[in-house]
Coordinates of C-alpha atoms in Angstrom, one line a residue:
M1 CA -40.2 -23.3 5.3
R2 CA -42.2 -20.3 4.2
T3 CA -41.0 -17.4 2.7
I4 CA -41.9 -14.4 -0.9
Y5 CA -40.6 -15.8 -3.9
D6 CA -37.9 -13.7 -4.8
E7 CA -35.2 -14.4 -7.5
S8 CA -32.5 -12.8 -5.7
L9 CA -32.3 -16.2 -3.5
D10 CA -32.0 -19.3 -5.2
L11 CA -34.6 -21.6 -3.5
A12 CA -33.4 -24.9 -5.1
Q13 CA -30.3 -25.0 -2.6
F14 CA -33.1 -25.9 0.3
G15 CA -34.4 -29.1 -1.3
C16 CA -37.6 -30.2 -3.0
Q17 CA -40.1 -26.8 -3.6
S18 CA -43.8 -26.3 -3.4
I19 CA -44.6 -23.1 -4.7
R20 CA -48.1 -21.8 -4.3
R21 CA -49.2 -18.2 -4.9
A22 CA -50.1 -16.5 -1.6
S23 CA -52.2 -14.1 -3.2
H24 CA -53.0 -11.7 -6.3
V25 CA -52.7 -8.5 -7.1
E26 CA -55.2 -7.5 -10.2
P27 CA -56.2 -3.9 -11.6
L28 CA -59.9 -2.9 -10.8
T29 CA -62.0 -0.4 -12.8
G30 CA -60.4 2.9 -12.8
K31 CA -56.6 2.6 -12.6
L32 CA -57.3 1.2 -8.9
W33 CA -55.4 -1.8 -7.8
S34 CA -56.4 -4.8 -4.8
A35 CA -54.2 -7.1 -3.4
D36 CA -56.2 -10.3 -2.5
L37 CA -54.8 -12.5 0.1
S38 CA -57.7 -14.9 0.4
P39 CA -55.6 -17.4 -0.6
V40 CA -53.4 -17.4 2.5
G41 CA -56.8 -16.7 4.4
G42 CA -56.2 -12.9 4.4
P43 CA -58.3 -9.9 3.3
I44 CA -58.6 -8.4 0.5
L45 CA -56.4 -5.1 0.3
G46 CA -56.7 -1.5 -1.4
P47 CA -57.4 0.1 -3.3
F48 CA -54.5 1.8 -4.3
P49 CA -53.5 4.1 -6.5
Q50 CA -50.8 2.4 -8.2
R51 CA -49.7 -1.5 -8.1
S52 CA -46.2 -0.9 -6.5
E53 CA -48.3 0.1 -3.4
A54 CA -50.7 -2.7 -3.4
L55 CA -47.6 -5.1 -4.0
A56 CA -45.9 -3.4 -0.7
A57 CA -49.3 -3.7 1.0
E58 CA -49.3 -7.3 0.3
R59 CA -45.4 -7.9 1.2
A60 CA -46.2 -6.2 4.4
W61 CA -49.7 -8.2 5.1
L62 CA -47.6 -11.2 4.7
S63 CA -44.6 -10.5 6.3
E64 CA -46.6 -9.8 9.7
H65 CA -49.8 -12.5 9.2
W66 CA -48.4 -15.2 7.0
L67 CA -44.8 -15.8 7.4
T68 CA -44.4 -16.9 10.9
P69 CA -47.0 -18.7 12.7
S70 CA -48.8 -16.3 15.3
Q71 CA -48.3 -17.5 18.9
T72 CA -51.6 -18.1 19.1
T73 CA -51.8 -20.9 16.9
N74 CA -48.9 -22.1 18.6
S75 CA -50.0 -22.2 21.9
S76 CA -53.5 -23.8 20.5
A77 CA -51.2 -26.8 18.9
A78 CA -49.5 -27.4 22.2
S79 CA -52.6 -27.3 24.6
S80 CA -54.0 -29.9 21.8
R81 CA -51.3 -32.8 22.3

C-alpha cells in the first residue's frame, strides 16, 4: 500500500510498515523553494515563493503520478506474464 504520510491516520493498524521519503522540499537561494521528487523517479518542481506552495505541488504530483500504478505499468506487467 502506498500513502502520503499524515498523522491523522494510524498506519500501525495496517501491520508492519516501511516508511521512506518520496521527496525533499528544500529552500533555494533567494527565499524560493523546490520539491525534488527524484527518490520516486519524479521531477524537481519549482521554484515556488513559499514552502506551502512547494508542499502542495509535491502532494499533487505524488497523488497523480505515484500513489496508484499507471495503466501503462499494469498493461506492461500483464503482457509480460
